[in-house]
């Protein structure tokens, strides 16, 4: 299967060959200017089979999932979903991750759910800081929120935590 | 009316004042909230950005739990949870193979077309109605000049969210006008605030928020009104010095106009304390 076919199969919607490169998606993308390749370029690269360059790009991690692109595409190409698919493929295939902090944040967030069934914000932040080594940013803000009583170390958890952990283990790719 | 209720994680933590104001306003409007028994996190951006199946199965557990209750509708105040629940529902209703797989993972059956997922703007505007809102107002918010910020997740993608005009939404504007605020027209209502990059890519979010704040000031606003804990966290805490504006959850402003006493507990929870603005307008 070609890279394009694999991506289309996972998107399971309109195939991305439907794109006629009008760049409307890119014109409205809030992240396009800081992406290495803009959304339309990524589509072209997928069409051309440039698997490694796409999966190792910063773009897939800098997409904010704002869904503006798919909302405006005249051909119903689901670019936002394509970005999800590309991230998933990059993680599964062990590609070099161009934006490690973004992945470390997602991992910390998901670990926090696995732990308590619900997000405990201070716990999630501690996990992220340990993973990323970025120990000092936002500490003042965190302490401020703590003093305001917005953050607490113990928050209500899901009682049936095994049900949640079971979802994690059964969806592991 | 009685609806099921999915608060989501942040309404117990950083968005405490949203959770409390949603409850206070619902009580005042006669909306009874029945919290979904032992709910769990929807997975938010982190699940769908890394694992599609997980991003459907986590909300599926909550939807299935909600389906065991008598209510046919579930209110979801957090825009991010709303989007994830709606999206999971879309996939479960349209993809038989996936639905079977997810049912096996969660261990119970998902009943098709049995539950409507609604955000509180939609519920209050469409089911309670502006007339009833106006009748509850004891303190019109005269002098308050908000721009309404809808962000991404209430509206997009429209085929899933199915809520308001997705390029120029107006329901929040109408609601705020009804309670006496002078809503300013603004062309940034649906721009992105950077969402969860607030932690991993803070400087990007700073820039995005500054752009929103600059344009809100240009529009003549003295505050911003939101309906999402992620938008609130970013707008309220990531603006550069000199550009900040007070940011409110729309339910806080409804409560204030209804004269609900609880509202006085919320202002100190904000990053940008709105008390001085409210005092100068003699609203508190
Ligand atoms: S908006 Fe659609 S058709 Fe136009 S370039 Fe983007 S994906 Fe292609
Ligand atoms: S979803 Fe991603 S690619 Fe699409 S407009 Fe938003 S940031 Fe850009």
Short mmCIF file of C-alpha atoms in Angstrom, two decimals, chain A residues 141 145 148 150, chain B residues 14 17 209 213 224 226 229-239 244-249 267-274:
data_model
loop_
_atom_site.label_atom_id
_atom_site.label_comp_id
_atom_site.label_asym_id
_atom_site.label_seq_id
_atom_site.Cartn_x
_atom_site.Cartn_y
_atom_site.Cartn_z
CA UNK A 141 0.96 31.10 37.98
CA UNK A 145 -4.09 29.46 41.24
CA UNK A 148 -7.06 31.09 44.92
CA UNK A 150 -8.66 26.64 42.03
CA UNK B 14 -9.37 25.56 37.03
CA UNK B 17 -16.39 29.39 38.61
CA UNK B 209 -4.11 35.79 22.62
CA UNK B 213 -7.04 41.19 22.86
CA UNK B 224 -14.60 39.33 26.75
CA UNK B 226 -16.53 32.99 26.73
CA UNK B 229 -12.51 26.64 30.10
CA UNK B 230 -9.61 26.35 27.63
CA UNK B 231 -10.43 29.72 26.01
CA UNK B 232 -10.84 31.21 29.49
CA UNK B 233 -7.48 29.91 30.72
CA UNK B 234 -5.70 31.31 27.66
CA UNK B 235 -7.45 34.67 27.38
CA UNK B 236 -7.40 35.28 31.14
CA UNK B 237 -3.77 34.33 31.73
CA UNK B 238 -1.77 34.51 28.52
CA UNK B 239 -2.23 38.14 27.41
CA UNK B 244 -5.32 42.19 29.33
CA UNK B 245 -9.07 42.53 29.58
CA UNK B 246 -11.37 40.91 32.15
CA UNK B 247 -12.80 37.66 30.79
CA UNK B 248 -16.13 36.20 31.96
CA UNK B 249 -17.94 32.93 31.51
CA UNK B 267 -14.36 37.34 40.62
CA UNK B 268 -11.34 36.62 42.79
CA UNK B 269 -10.84 33.32 40.98
CA UNK B 270 -10.00 35.14 37.73
CA UNK B 271 -6.45 35.81 36.56
CA UNK B 272 -7.50 39.35 35.62
CA UNK B 273 -9.74 40.38 38.53
CA UNK B 274 -12.87 41.96 37.01
#
